[in-house]
Coordinates of C-alpha atoms and ligand atoms in Angstrom, one line a residue:
D1 CA 8.3 15.8 29.1
M2 CA 10.9 16.0 26.5
S3 CA 14.7 16.1 26.9
P4 CA 16.5 19.1 25.5
E5 CA 17.6 16.9 22.6
E6 CA 14.0 15.9 21.9
Q7 CA 12.8 19.5 22.1
A8 CA 15.4 20.5 19.5
F9 CA 14.4 17.6 17.3
Q10 CA 10.7 18.5 17.5
A11 CA 11.5 22.1 16.8
R12 CA 13.2 21.0 13.5
I13 CA 10.2 18.9 12.5
D14 CA 7.8 21.8 13.3
A15 CA 10.0 24.1 11.1
G16 CA 9.7 21.6 8.2
V17 CA 13.3 20.5 8.3
K18 CA 13.8 17.0 6.9
I19 CA 15.4 14.4 9.2
E20 CA 18.3 12.5 7.5
P21 CA 19.8 9.1 8.5
K22 CA 22.8 10.5 10.4
D23 CA 20.9 13.1 12.3
W24 CA 20.1 12.5 16.0
M25 CA 16.6 11.1 16.4
P26 CA 14.6 9.7 19.3
E27 CA 14.6 5.9 19.4
A28 CA 10.8 5.8 19.3
Y29 CA 10.9 7.9 16.1
R30 CA 13.3 5.5 14.5
K31 CA 11.2 2.5 15.6
T32 CA 8.0 4.0 14.3
L33 CA 9.6 4.6 10.9
V34 CA 11.1 1.1 10.7
R35 CA 7.6 -0.3 11.5
Q36 CA 5.7 1.8 9.0
I37 CA 8.3 1.7 6.1
S38 CA 8.9 -2.1 6.5
Q39 CA 5.1 -2.8 6.5
H40 CA 4.9 -0.6 3.5
A41 CA 7.7 -2.5 1.8
H42 CA 6.2 -5.9 2.6
S43 CA 2.9 -4.6 1.2
E44 CA 4.5 -3.8 -2.1
I45 CA 6.0 -7.3 -2.6
V46 CA 3.1 -9.3 -1.2
G47 CA 0.9 -7.0 -3.3
Q48 CA 2.5 -8.5 -6.4
L49 CA 0.9 -11.9 -5.7
P50 CA -2.8 -11.3 -6.2
E51 CA -2.1 -9.9 -9.7
A52 CA 0.3 -12.8 -10.6
N53 CA -2.8 -14.9 -10.9
W54 CA -3.9 -13.1 -14.1
V55 CA -0.6 -12.7 -16.0
T56 CA -1.2 -15.9 -17.9
R57 CA -4.9 -15.2 -18.3
A58 CA -4.8 -11.5 -19.5
P59 CA -7.3 -11.1 -22.4
T60 CA -4.8 -9.6 -24.9
L61 CA -1.0 -9.4 -25.4
E62 CA -1.2 -5.6 -24.7
R63 CA -3.0 -6.1 -21.4
K64 CA -0.5 -8.8 -20.4
A65 CA 2.5 -6.5 -21.1
I66 CA 0.9 -3.7 -19.1
L67 CA 0.1 -5.9 -16.2
L68 CA 3.6 -7.4 -16.1
A69 CA 5.1 -3.8 -16.1
K70 CA 2.9 -2.9 -13.2
I71 CA 3.8 -5.9 -11.2
Q72 CA 7.5 -5.3 -11.9
D73 CA 7.0 -1.7 -10.7
E74 CA 5.7 -3.0 -7.3
A75 CA 9.0 -5.0 -6.9
G76 CA 10.9 -1.7 -7.5
H77 CA 8.8 0.1 -4.9
G78 CA 9.6 -2.7 -2.4
L79 CA 13.3 -2.1 -3.1
Y80 CA 13.2 1.6 -2.6
L81 CA 11.3 1.1 0.7
Y82 CA 13.6 -1.6 2.0
S83 CA 16.5 0.7 1.2
A84 CA 14.8 3.5 3.0
A85 CA 14.3 1.2 6.0
E86 CA 18.0 0.2 5.9
T87 CA 19.1 3.8 6.5
L88 CA 17.6 3.4 10.0
G89 CA 20.0 0.6 10.9
V90 CA 18.0 -2.5 10.1
S91 CA 18.9 -5.1 7.4
R92 CA 16.7 -6.2 4.6
D93 CA 17.4 -9.8 5.5
A94 CA 16.1 -9.2 9.0
L95 CA 12.9 -7.5 7.8
L96 CA 12.2 -10.3 5.3
G97 CA 12.9 -12.8 8.0
D98 CA 10.1 -11.2 10.1
L99 CA 7.8 -11.2 7.1
H100 CA 8.4 -14.9 6.4
A101 CA 8.0 -15.8 10.0
G102 CA 4.6 -14.3 10.0
K103 CA 5.7 -11.6 12.6
A104 CA 5.4 -8.6 10.3
K105 CA 2.3 -6.9 9.1
Y106 CA 1.5 -6.0 5.5
S107 CA -1.6 -4.3 4.1
S108 CA -4.9 -6.2 4.7
I109 CA -6.0 -5.7 1.1
F110 CA -3.6 -8.3 -0.3
N111 CA -5.3 -11.1 1.6
Y112 CA -8.3 -11.1 -0.7
P113 CA -8.6 -13.4 -3.8
T114 CA -8.6 -12.2 -7.4
L115 CA -11.4 -14.2 -8.9
S116 CA -11.9 -12.5 -12.4
W117 CA -10.0 -10.4 -14.9
A118 CA -12.2 -7.5 -13.7
D119 CA -10.3 -7.7 -10.3
M120 CA -7.2 -6.4 -12.2
G121 CA -9.2 -3.3 -13.0
A122 CA -10.6 -2.9 -9.5
I123 CA -7.2 -3.3 -7.9
G124 CA -5.5 -0.8 -10.1
W125 CA -8.3 1.7 -9.8
L126 CA -9.3 1.3 -6.1
V127 CA -6.2 -0.2 -4.4
D128 CA -3.5 1.8 -6.2
G129 CA -5.9 4.7 -6.1
S130 CA -6.1 4.5 -2.3
A131 CA -2.3 4.0 -2.2
I132 CA -1.9 7.3 -4.0
I133 CA -4.2 9.2 -1.7
N134 CA -2.3 7.8 1.3
Q135 CA 1.2 8.3 -0.2
I136 CA 1.0 11.8 -1.8
P137 CA 1.2 13.4 1.7
L138 CA 4.1 11.0 2.6
C139 CA 6.1 12.8 -0.1
R140 CA 6.2 15.7 2.4
C141 CA 6.8 13.6 5.6
S142 CA 9.6 14.4 8.0
Y143 CA 12.0 11.6 7.1
G144 CA 14.1 12.4 4.1
P145 CA 14.7 9.0 2.5
Y146 CA 11.1 7.9 3.0
S147 CA 9.7 11.2 1.5
R148 CA 12.0 11.0 -1.5
A149 CA 11.2 7.3 -2.2
M150 CA 7.5 8.3 -2.2
V151 CA 7.9 10.8 -5.1
R152 CA 8.8 8.2 -7.7
V153 CA 6.4 5.6 -6.2
C154 CA 3.5 8.0 -6.5
K155 CA 4.3 8.7 -10.2
E156 CA 4.2 5.0 -11.0
E157 CA 1.1 4.5 -8.9
S158 CA -0.7 7.0 -11.0
F159 CA 0.0 4.9 -14.1
H160 CA -1.3 1.9 -12.3
A161 CA -4.5 3.6 -11.3
R162 CA -5.1 4.7 -14.8
Q163 CA -4.5 1.3 -16.2
G164 CA -7.0 -0.1 -13.7
Y165 CA -9.7 2.4 -14.6
D166 CA -9.1 1.7 -18.3
I167 CA -9.8 -2.0 -17.7
M168 CA -13.0 -1.1 -15.8
L169 CA -14.1 1.3 -18.6
A170 CA -13.5 -1.3 -21.3
L171 CA -15.6 -3.9 -19.3
C172 CA -18.4 -1.3 -18.7
R173 CA -18.6 -0.5 -22.4
G174 CA -18.6 -4.2 -23.3
T175 CA -21.3 -6.9 -23.1
P176 CA -23.8 -7.0 -20.2
E177 CA -21.8 -10.0 -18.9
Q178 CA -18.6 -7.9 -18.9
K179 CA -20.3 -5.0 -17.1
Q180 CA -21.6 -7.5 -14.5
M181 CA -18.0 -8.7 -14.0
A182 CA -17.0 -5.1 -13.3
Q183 CA -19.8 -4.6 -10.9
D184 CA -19.0 -7.8 -9.1
A185 CA -15.3 -6.8 -8.7
L186 CA -16.4 -3.4 -7.3
N187 CA -18.7 -5.1 -4.9
R188 CA -15.9 -7.3 -3.5
W189 CA -13.1 -4.7 -3.5
W190 CA -14.9 -1.5 -2.3
W191 CA -15.0 -2.2 1.4
P192 CA -11.5 -3.8 1.7
A193 CA -10.1 -0.8 -0.2
L194 CA -11.7 1.5 2.5
M195 CA -10.1 -0.6 5.2
M196 CA -6.6 0.1 3.7
F197 CA -6.6 3.5 5.4
G198 CA -6.5 1.7 8.8
P199 CA -8.7 1.8 11.9
S200 CA -10.9 4.9 12.6
D201 CA -9.2 7.8 14.2
A202 CA -10.6 6.9 17.6
E203 CA -9.0 3.5 17.4
S204 CA -5.7 4.5 15.7
V205 CA -3.1 4.0 18.4
N206 CA -0.2 5.4 16.5
S207 CA -1.7 8.4 14.9
A208 CA -1.2 11.1 17.5
Q209 CA 2.5 10.6 17.9
S210 CA 3.1 10.0 14.1
M211 CA 1.3 13.2 13.3
Q212 CA 3.3 15.1 15.9
W213 CA 6.5 13.8 14.2
R214 CA 5.0 14.5 10.7
I215 CA 5.3 10.9 9.7
K216 CA 1.6 11.1 9.1
L217 CA 0.2 14.4 7.8
F218 CA -3.5 13.4 7.7
S219 CA -5.6 11.1 9.8
N220 CA -6.9 7.7 8.6
D221 CA -10.5 8.9 8.5
E222 CA -9.6 12.1 6.6
L223 CA -7.8 10.1 3.9
R224 CA -10.6 7.5 3.7
Q225 CA -13.1 10.3 3.2
R226 CA -11.0 11.7 0.4
M227 CA -11.0 8.3 -1.3
V228 CA -14.8 8.1 -1.1
D229 CA -15.3 11.6 -2.4
Q230 CA -12.9 11.2 -5.3
T231 CA -14.2 7.7 -6.3
I232 CA -18.0 8.1 -6.3
P233 CA -18.1 10.3 -9.4
Q234 CA -15.9 7.7 -11.2
I235 CA -18.3 4.9 -10.2
E236 CA -21.1 7.0 -11.6
Y237 CA -19.2 7.6 -14.8
L238 CA -18.7 3.9 -15.2
G239 CA -22.5 3.4 -14.7
L240 CA -21.9 1.1 -11.7
T241 CA -23.6 1.0 -8.3
V242 CA -21.8 1.7 -5.1
P243 CA -22.2 -1.3 -2.8
D244 CA -23.3 0.8 0.1
P245 CA -27.0 1.5 0.8
D246 CA -26.1 4.2 3.3
L247 CA -24.0 6.3 0.9
K248 CA -25.4 9.8 0.4
W249 CA -24.2 13.3 -0.4
N250 CA -24.1 15.5 2.7
E251 CA -24.8 19.0 1.4
E252 CA -23.7 20.6 4.7
R253 CA -20.3 18.9 4.9
G254 CA -19.9 19.0 1.1
R255 CA -18.8 15.4 1.3
Y256 CA -20.3 11.9 1.1
D257 CA -21.6 10.1 4.2
F258 CA -21.0 6.4 4.0
G259 CA -22.0 3.2 5.8
D260 CA -20.2 1.5 8.7
I261 CA -17.1 -0.5 7.9
N262 CA -17.0 -4.1 9.1
W263 CA -14.1 -3.8 11.6
D264 CA -14.5 -7.4 12.7
E265 CA -13.5 -8.4 9.2
F266 CA -10.6 -6.0 9.3
H267 CA -9.2 -7.3 12.6
N268 CA -9.7 -10.9 11.5
V269 CA -7.6 -10.3 8.4
L270 CA -4.9 -8.6 10.6
R271 CA -4.8 -11.6 12.8
G272 CA -3.9 -13.8 9.8
N273 CA -7.4 -15.2 9.2
G274 CA -8.3 -13.4 5.9
P275 CA -9.3 -15.5 2.9
C276 CA -5.7 -15.7 1.5
N277 CA -3.3 -14.9 4.4
R278 CA -1.8 -18.4 4.5
E279 CA -1.6 -18.7 0.8
R280 CA 0.2 -15.4 0.4
L281 CA 2.7 -16.1 3.1
A282 CA 3.4 -19.6 1.7
T283 CA 3.8 -18.2 -1.9
R284 CA 6.2 -15.5 -0.6
K285 CA 8.3 -18.0 1.3
K286 CA 8.5 -20.4 -1.6
A287 CA 9.6 -17.5 -3.9
Y288 CA 12.3 -16.6 -1.4
D289 CA 13.5 -20.2 -1.0
D290 CA 13.4 -20.8 -4.7
G291 CA 15.6 -17.8 -5.2
A292 CA 18.3 -19.0 -2.8
W293 CA 20.5 -20.4 -5.6
F294 CA 20.4 -17.0 -7.4
R295 CA 21.4 -15.0 -4.3
D296 CA 24.2 -17.6 -3.7
A297 CA 25.4 -17.2 -7.3
L298 CA 25.5 -13.4 -6.9
V299 CA 27.6 -13.6 -3.8
A300 CA 29.9 -16.2 -5.4
H301 CA 30.3 -14.0 -8.4
A302 CA 31.1 -10.9 -6.3
D303 CA 33.6 -12.9 -4.2
K304 CA 35.4 -14.1 -7.4
R305 CA 35.6 -10.6 -8.8
A306 CA 37.0 -9.3 -5.5
A307 CA 39.6 -12.1 -5.4
R308 CA 40.6 -11.4 -9.0
K309 CA 41.0 -7.7 -8.2
A310 CA 43.1 -8.4 -5.1
A311 CA 45.4 -10.8 -7.0
Ligands
FAQ1 N1 -3.5 -3.5 6.9 O1 -2.5 3.1 14.6 P1 -2.7 2.8 13.2 C1 0.6 -0.6 -1.7 C2 -2.2 -1.7 11.5 S1 -0.5 0.3 -0.7 C3 -2.7 -4.1 7.9 O2 -3.7 3.6 12.5 P2 -0.5 3.6 11.6 C4 0.6 -0.3 -3.2 C5 -1.1 -0.7 11.8 O3 0.1 -1.1 11.1 C6 -0.5 -0.5 0.9 N2 -2.4 -3.4 9.0 O4 -1.3 2.6 12.5 C7 0.2 -1.5 -4.0 C8 -1.0 -0.8 13.3 O5 -0.3 -2.0 13.7 P3 1.1 -2.0 14.5 C9 0.7 -0.2 1.8 C10 -3.0 -2.2 9.2 O6 0.8 3.0 11.2 C11 -0.9 -1.6 -4.8 C12 -2.4 -1.0 13.7 O7 -3.1 -1.5 12.6 N3 0.7 1.2 2.1 O8 1.2 -1.4 -1.2 C13 -3.8 -1.6 8.3 O9 -0.4 5.0 12.3 C14 -1.3 -2.7 -5.6 C15 -3.1 0.3 14.2 O10 -3.3 1.2 13.2 C16 1.3 1.7 3.3 O11 1.8 0.9 4.1 C17 -4.1 -2.3 7.1 N4 -4.9 -1.8 6.1 O12 -1.4 3.8 10.3 C18 1.1 -2.6 -4.2 C19 1.3 3.2 3.4 N5 -4.1 -0.4 8.8 O13 2.2 -1.6 13.5 C20 0.8 -3.7 -5.0 C21 2.1 3.6 4.6 C22 -3.6 -0.3 10.0 O14 1.0 -0.9 15.6 C23 -0.4 -3.7 -5.7 N6 1.5 3.3 5.9 N7 -2.9 -1.4 10.3 O15 1.3 -3.4 15.0 C24 0.6 4.1 6.5 O16 0.3 5.2 6.1 C25 0.1 3.7 7.9 O17 1.0 2.7 8.4 C26 -1.3 3.2 7.9 C27 -1.7 2.8 9.4 C28 -2.3 4.3 7.5 C29 -1.5 2.0 7.0

């Protein structure tokens, strides 16, 4: 049963009022938001790493410039999200500390390797595509700073998804070998992309409470279904094959039925045993350590300026 404060809080949420940092909120609401927003922020910056592999190997100068811009956008998304988390009374340093200590989660998808240039296409198209489907509803979520951060993030993700599809289209219109590269990337990224939406509704421990608080507006399975329904026609347009023998149009539902997800693989990746978990964490930690001199210099510079002002 809810306290009078909690009842008033829930009534505001039900009425569609946004919750702002200085408003009263239940401790569990604050904790849930810190959990989700920090995981989301970590995903943005760890998500830069798989693509970094192809910056020096992009096939043209134009592709390289586009890829660099996309990777830079992801850093920006991380910054908006860490800032949104900080409005809830946690520090960015503490959140990064948890990430580097291996205590914080980030999206499972970024623990897979990027083996060919076609993976840059598949990531933009399928991974950023899934991110958009998940994040468009978050623009309307109950917590003001998170919802506002999502507006700009979604605009940039749309550009990312288009650039990914454009890479796939170029490969599919190219030589048979290039088209095969695109098919291979689709085969490897399809199922991990579907896992991004999280466990099935029956297994999703956080969903019921998060939906009551309007932190989540749609269930994991509903958003996953939207991804499948939206992407199959795009796969057909590319002339590629869906790597799912059980996929078929369900006339009655007006949606696609699809095969079972390998949840053992999903849980294994979450436990830190995916193909690249260790490598990603080590790269992230090294980048942070290598940047220490720069953070120190910024602080020294700020101190000097403050001292000069005071004098
Ligand atoms: N990976 O009870 P639920 C991007 C965890 S897009 C790892 O259903 P919830 C853009 C979950 O945290 C990717 N862990 O949980 C980009 C929970 O663990 P906990 C980031 C997962 O929170 C593209 C447990 O399983 N997007 O970065 C995953 O209600 C290209 C039970 O699950 C977001 O984070 C997973 N796939 O729903 C960047 C979007 N799925 O915390 C660079 C915001 C679930 O209890 C390059 N987040 N878990 O220990 C969300 O919408 C939600 O947090 C869900 C999970 C839907 C991910």
